[in-house]
Tab-separated table of C-alpha atoms in Angstrom:
chain	number	residue	atom	x	y	z
A	1	MET	CA	-2.487	1.991	-26.399
A	2	THR	CA	-3.260	3.042	-22.838
A	3	ILE	CA	-3.514	0.579	-20.041
A	4	GLU	CA	-7.222	1.274	-19.661
A	5	THR	CA	-7.955	-0.030	-23.168
A	6	GLU	CA	-6.673	-3.444	-22.108
A	7	ASN	CA	-9.333	-3.687	-19.401
A	8	ASP	CA	-12.839	-4.998	-19.768
A	9	PRO	CA	-15.046	-2.095	-18.556
A	10	TYR	CA	-17.600	-4.583	-17.267
A	11	GLU	CA	-14.924	-6.236	-15.110
A	12	LEU	CA	-14.066	-2.884	-13.554
A	13	ARG	CA	-17.757	-2.147	-12.961
A	14	ASP	CA	-18.305	-5.547	-11.357
A	15	LEU	CA	-15.275	-5.195	-9.082
A	16	ALA	CA	-16.531	-1.837	-7.850
A	17	ARG	CA	-20.160	-2.942	-7.526
A	18	ARG	CA	-19.333	-5.961	-5.337
A	19	ALA	CA	-17.030	-4.064	-2.981
A	20	ARG	CA	-18.683	-3.512	0.384
A	21	VAL	CA	-15.215	-2.841	1.775
A	22	VAL	CA	-12.220	-1.433	-0.124
A	23	LEU	CA	-8.741	-2.218	1.178
A	24	TRP	CA	-6.212	0.349	-0.016
A	25	ASP	CA	-2.484	-0.029	-0.169
A	26	PHE	CA	-1.041	3.323	0.902
A	27	ASP	CA	2.201	4.189	-0.898
A	28	GLY	CA	1.223	4.183	-4.574
A	29	PRO	CA	-2.578	4.150	-4.843
A	30	ILE	CA	-3.072	6.985	-2.330
A	31	CYS	CA	0.197	8.906	-2.596
A	32	ARG	CA	3.843	8.792	-3.594
A	33	LEU	CA	5.244	8.713	-0.082
A	34	PHE	CA	8.863	9.291	-1.030
A	35	ALA	CA	8.255	11.862	-3.760
A	36	GLY	CA	10.192	14.545	-1.880
A	37	HIS	CA	12.255	12.441	0.508
A	38	SER	CA	14.412	9.880	-1.248
A	39	ALA	CA	13.698	6.248	-0.364
A	40	GLU	CA	17.109	5.393	-1.793
A	41	GLN	CA	18.790	7.773	0.669
A	42	VAL	CA	16.768	6.310	3.538
A	43	ALA	CA	17.962	2.813	2.597
A	44	THR	CA	21.555	4.048	2.380
A	45	ASP	CA	21.258	5.711	5.786
A	46	LEU	CA	19.879	2.508	7.349
A	47	VAL	CA	22.789	0.530	5.923
A	48	SER	CA	25.256	3.141	7.212
A	49	TRP	CA	23.671	2.987	10.661
A	50	LEU	CA	24.079	-0.795	10.742
A	51	GLU	CA	27.685	-0.511	9.641
A	52	SER	CA	28.373	2.106	12.331
A	53	ARG	CA	27.377	-0.570	14.830
A	54	GLY	CA	29.877	-3.021	13.380
A	55	LEU	CA	27.222	-4.987	11.482
A	56	HIS	CA	28.543	-4.655	7.936
A	57	GLY	CA	28.446	-8.417	7.460
A	58	LEU	CA	24.780	-8.674	8.417
A	59	LEU	CA	23.641	-7.821	4.880
A	60	THR	CA	24.565	-9.355	1.563
A	61	ASP	CA	25.970	-7.105	-1.152
A	62	ALA	CA	22.626	-7.216	-2.966
A	63	GLU	CA	20.741	-6.180	0.175
A	64	ARG	CA	23.165	-3.320	0.866
A	65	GLU	CA	22.735	-2.081	-2.697
A	66	SER	CA	18.979	-2.603	-3.017
A	67	LEU	CA	18.121	1.084	-2.317
A	68	ASP	CA	14.853	-0.090	-0.752
A	69	PRO	CA	14.550	0.504	3.011
A	70	GLN	CA	11.986	-2.294	3.344
A	71	VAL	CA	14.514	-4.756	1.903
A	72	VAL	CA	17.091	-3.683	4.504
A	73	LEU	CA	14.605	-3.988	7.361
A	74	ARG	CA	13.331	-7.400	6.322
A	75	ALA	CA	16.848	-8.732	5.788
A	76	VAL	CA	17.841	-7.831	9.347
A	77	ASP	CA	14.623	-9.341	10.710
A	78	ARG	CA	15.289	-12.644	8.938
A	79	ARG	CA	18.593	-12.922	10.797
A	80	HIS	CA	17.512	-11.473	14.152
A	81	PRO	CA	13.708	-11.820	14.334
A	82	GLY	CA	12.050	-9.934	17.153
A	83	SER	CA	15.333	-8.468	18.396
A	84	ASP	CA	15.973	-5.010	19.863
A	85	LEU	CA	18.069	-4.337	16.786
A	86	VAL	CA	15.067	-4.913	14.517
A	87	ALA	CA	12.838	-2.788	16.772
A	88	GLU	CA	15.288	0.104	16.629
A	89	LEU	CA	15.750	-0.205	12.872
A	90	GLU	CA	11.988	-0.313	12.344
A	91	GLU	CA	11.536	2.836	14.434
A	92	ARG	CA	14.249	4.606	12.430
A	93	LEU	CA	12.417	3.706	9.237
A	94	THR	CA	9.114	4.906	10.711
A	95	GLN	CA	10.673	8.277	11.560
A	96	GLU	CA	11.954	8.598	7.983
A	97	GLU	CA	8.502	7.712	6.642
A	98	LEU	CA	6.964	10.371	8.889
A	99	ARG	CA	9.358	12.940	7.431
A	100	ALA	CA	8.444	11.756	3.947
A	101	ALA	CA	4.724	12.149	4.662
A	102	SER	CA	5.124	15.930	4.854
A	103	SER	CA	6.224	16.092	1.205
A	104	ALA	CA	4.300	13.126	-0.236
A	105	TRP	CA	2.473	13.703	-3.533
A	106	PRO	CA	-1.206	12.759	-3.656
A	107	THR	CA	-2.014	10.235	-6.377
A	108	ALA	CA	-4.181	11.877	-9.019
A	109	TYR	CA	-7.913	11.382	-8.328
A	110	ALA	CA	-7.250	9.451	-5.107
A	111	ASP	CA	-8.736	12.007	-2.702
A	112	PRO	CA	-12.035	12.494	-4.583
A	113	LEU	CA	-12.270	8.751	-5.210
A	114	ILE	CA	-11.894	8.062	-1.496
A	115	ARG	CA	-14.564	10.624	-0.623
A	116	THR	CA	-16.917	9.378	-3.347
A	117	TRP	CA	-16.554	5.725	-2.401
A	118	THR	CA	-17.383	6.624	1.177
A	119	ALA	CA	-20.383	8.663	0.031
A	120	VAL	CA	-21.867	5.785	-1.980
A	121	GLY	CA	-21.783	3.512	1.037
A	122	SER	CA	-18.619	1.420	0.896
A	123	ARG	CA	-16.284	1.249	3.887
A	124	LEU	CA	-12.562	1.789	3.467
A	125	ALA	CA	-9.438	0.485	5.182
A	126	ILE	CA	-5.681	0.908	4.784
A	127	THR	CA	-3.618	-2.280	4.413
A	128	THR	CA	0.021	-1.289	4.018
A	129	ASN	CA	3.605	-2.297	4.720
A	130	ASN	CA	4.290	1.272	5.859
A	131	SER	CA	3.819	2.327	9.456
A	132	PRO	CA	0.155	2.932	10.332
A	133	ARG	CA	1.329	6.110	12.103
A	134	VAL	CA	2.581	7.384	8.759
A	135	ALA	CA	-0.632	6.569	6.911
A	136	ARG	CA	-2.705	8.279	9.593
A	137	THR	CA	-0.458	11.362	9.535
A	138	TYR	CA	-0.808	11.721	5.776
A	139	LEU	CA	-4.573	11.098	5.770
A	140	GLU	CA	-5.069	13.664	8.531
A	141	LYS	CA	-3.112	16.215	6.507
A	142	ARG	CA	-5.374	15.584	3.518
A	143	GLY	CA	-8.541	15.741	5.636
A	144	ILE	CA	-9.639	12.219	4.718
A	145	VAL	CA	-8.654	10.180	7.761
A	146	GLY	CA	-12.336	9.948	8.704
A	147	CYS	CA	-12.950	7.889	5.563
A	148	PHE	CA	-10.697	5.163	6.986
A	149	ALA	CA	-10.331	5.428	10.761
A	150	PRO	CA	-10.137	3.295	12.796
A	151	HIS	CA	-9.316	0.783	10.059
A	152	ILE	CA	-5.666	1.587	9.366
A	153	TYR	CA	-3.549	-1.567	9.353
A	154	GLY	CA	0.167	-1.380	8.695
A	155	ARG	CA	3.582	-2.580	9.678
A	156	THR	CA	4.070	-3.977	13.147
A	157	ARG	CA	7.288	-5.277	14.641
A	158	GLU	CA	6.210	-8.766	13.608
A	159	LEU	CA	7.794	-8.230	10.209
A	160	ARG	CA	7.014	-11.731	8.999
A	161	HIS	CA	3.446	-10.420	8.626
A	162	LEU	CA	4.355	-7.874	5.947
A	163	LYS	CA	2.776	-8.394	2.522
A	164	PRO	CA	2.764	-10.677	0.601
A	165	ASP	CA	1.591	-12.273	3.855
A	166	PRO	CA	-2.150	-11.426	4.029
A	167	HIS	CA	-2.047	-10.575	7.738
A	168	CYS	CA	-3.031	-6.898	7.449
A	169	LEU	CA	-5.823	-7.728	4.983
A	170	ASN	CA	-7.181	-10.407	7.303
A	171	ARG	CA	-7.075	-7.982	10.225
A	172	ALA	CA	-9.156	-5.515	8.231
A	173	LEU	CA	-11.667	-8.130	7.084
A	174	ASN	CA	-12.104	-9.509	10.588
A	175	ALA	CA	-12.466	-6.083	12.193
A	176	MET	CA	-14.992	-4.935	9.602
A	177	GLY	CA	-16.952	-8.175	9.618
A	178	VAL	CA	-16.877	-8.748	5.872
A	179	ALA	CA	-16.258	-11.851	3.772
A	180	PRO	CA	-13.210	-11.716	1.470
A	181	GLY	CA	-15.373	-11.959	-1.654
A	182	ASP	CA	-17.272	-8.815	-0.635
A	183	ALA	CA	-14.075	-6.763	-0.452
A	184	LEU	CA	-11.674	-5.298	-3.006
A	185	MET	CA	-7.987	-4.495	-2.667
A	186	ILE	CA	-6.327	-1.683	-4.612
A	187	GLY	CA	-2.578	-2.196	-4.832
A	188	ASP	CA	0.389	-1.404	-7.039
A	189	THR	CA	2.868	-4.240	-6.494
A	190	PRO	CA	3.041	-7.986	-7.081
A	191	SER	CA	3.191	-8.467	-3.298
A	192	ASP	CA	-0.158	-6.644	-2.989
A	193	HIS	CA	-1.620	-8.962	-5.615
A	194	GLU	CA	-0.274	-12.047	-3.847
A	195	ALA	CA	-1.560	-10.902	-0.459
A	196	ALA	CA	-5.013	-10.295	-1.919
A	197	GLY	CA	-4.997	-13.719	-3.539
A	198	ARG	CA	-3.971	-15.436	-0.314
A	199	ALA	CA	-6.721	-13.596	1.563
A	200	GLY	CA	-9.311	-14.446	-1.108
A	201	VAL	CA	-9.929	-10.760	-1.908
A	202	PRO	CA	-10.527	-9.530	-5.492
A	203	PHE	CA	-7.737	-7.252	-6.723
A	204	LEU	CA	-7.593	-4.025	-8.715
A	205	GLY	CA	-4.154	-2.937	-9.851
A	206	TYR	CA	-2.987	0.665	-9.991
A	207	ALA	CA	0.133	1.419	-12.032
A	208	ARG	CA	1.544	4.874	-12.601
A	209	SER	CA	3.836	3.561	-15.336
A	210	GLY	CA	3.785	0.992	-18.088
A	211	GLY	CA	6.560	-0.938	-16.359
A	212	LYS	CA	4.546	-1.311	-13.169
A	213	ALA	CA	1.511	-2.353	-15.208
A	214	LYS	CA	3.501	-5.093	-16.921
A	215	LEU	CA	4.681	-6.414	-13.553
A	216	LEU	CA	1.117	-6.589	-12.262
A	217	ARG	CA	-0.206	-8.244	-15.391
A	218	ALA	CA	2.685	-10.719	-15.332
A	219	VAL	CA	1.583	-11.996	-11.899
A	220	GLY	CA	-2.036	-12.350	-13.021
A	221	ALA	CA	-3.763	-9.041	-12.271
A	222	ASP	CA	-6.741	-8.901	-14.631
A	223	VAL	CA	-7.677	-5.235	-14.204
A	224	VAL	CA	-4.885	-2.640	-14.045
A	225	LEU	CA	-5.509	1.117	-14.250
A	226	GLU	CA	-2.921	3.738	-15.136
A	227	SER	CA	-5.258	6.374	-13.681
A	228	LEU	CA	-7.936	6.244	-11.009
A	229	GLU	CA	-10.130	8.602	-13.049
A	230	PRO	CA	-12.222	5.865	-14.772
A	231	LEU	CA	-13.048	4.392	-11.380
A	232	LEU	CA	-14.009	7.799	-10.018
A	233	ARG	CA	-16.227	8.415	-13.042
A	234	LEU	CA	-17.859	5.022	-12.555
A	235	LEU	CA	-18.665	5.711	-8.909
A	236	ARG	CA	-20.003	9.169	-9.649
A	237	ASN	CA	-22.513	7.514	-11.958
A	238	ALA	CA	-23.688	5.287	-9.112
A	239	GLY	CA	-27.424	4.964	-8.698
A	240	ALA	CA	-29.423	5.587	-5.566
A	241	SER	CA	-28.530	2.081	-4.393
A	242	GLY	CA	-24.939	3.188	-3.864
A	243	ARG	CA	-23.643	0.642	-6.349
A	244	PRO	CA	-22.010	1.541	-9.700
A	245	GLU	CA	-24.209	0.732	-12.690
């Protein structure tokens, strides 16, 4: 049974119809950022850089072995918040993300869905834990940055504001002048779901695998798609009002 068969089609329609503003996570729903540039290697390189500075003891064994660069960055920030060390580590991660953007794989149906949603009258924003410079670079390469700009909200050096904190969602809502209930977030992780919940924004899960879908459903996501195609089809059937019927 596919993931789509577990969804109520009327729920999906209602989520899309109510969304005056759509807040997109970046890595996952829009692209696979590290498809051609290993995130695991980036994490290993960040750990090696810390150790070259005599900071081996700064991370726990689990953090050193996590193979997730965001875990490494956040661990250092917890111990030295706002420090030059964190700023330098964050910039190193941003540079690696920028390299990854050149070989990122577009998520199937994401580009036409973005264009169609814009065409039917909804406004779009990026709300991501990646660098906003990286998101903009990728969107420019795909020719769709105009669907989002200037509303691209990502990682700052205030790392306590990373999702699941709703900071970047709240920034988008405030800048776009929309109430949380009139927005929709598309995300692919439990932290996206939690951030949406804390901001009061309805949530649509995207999962490229059954394992990711189970994680999202386990934290309470009601609608989880394994493909963006049903949503694209729904929007393409929108009436003259610009709202899916």
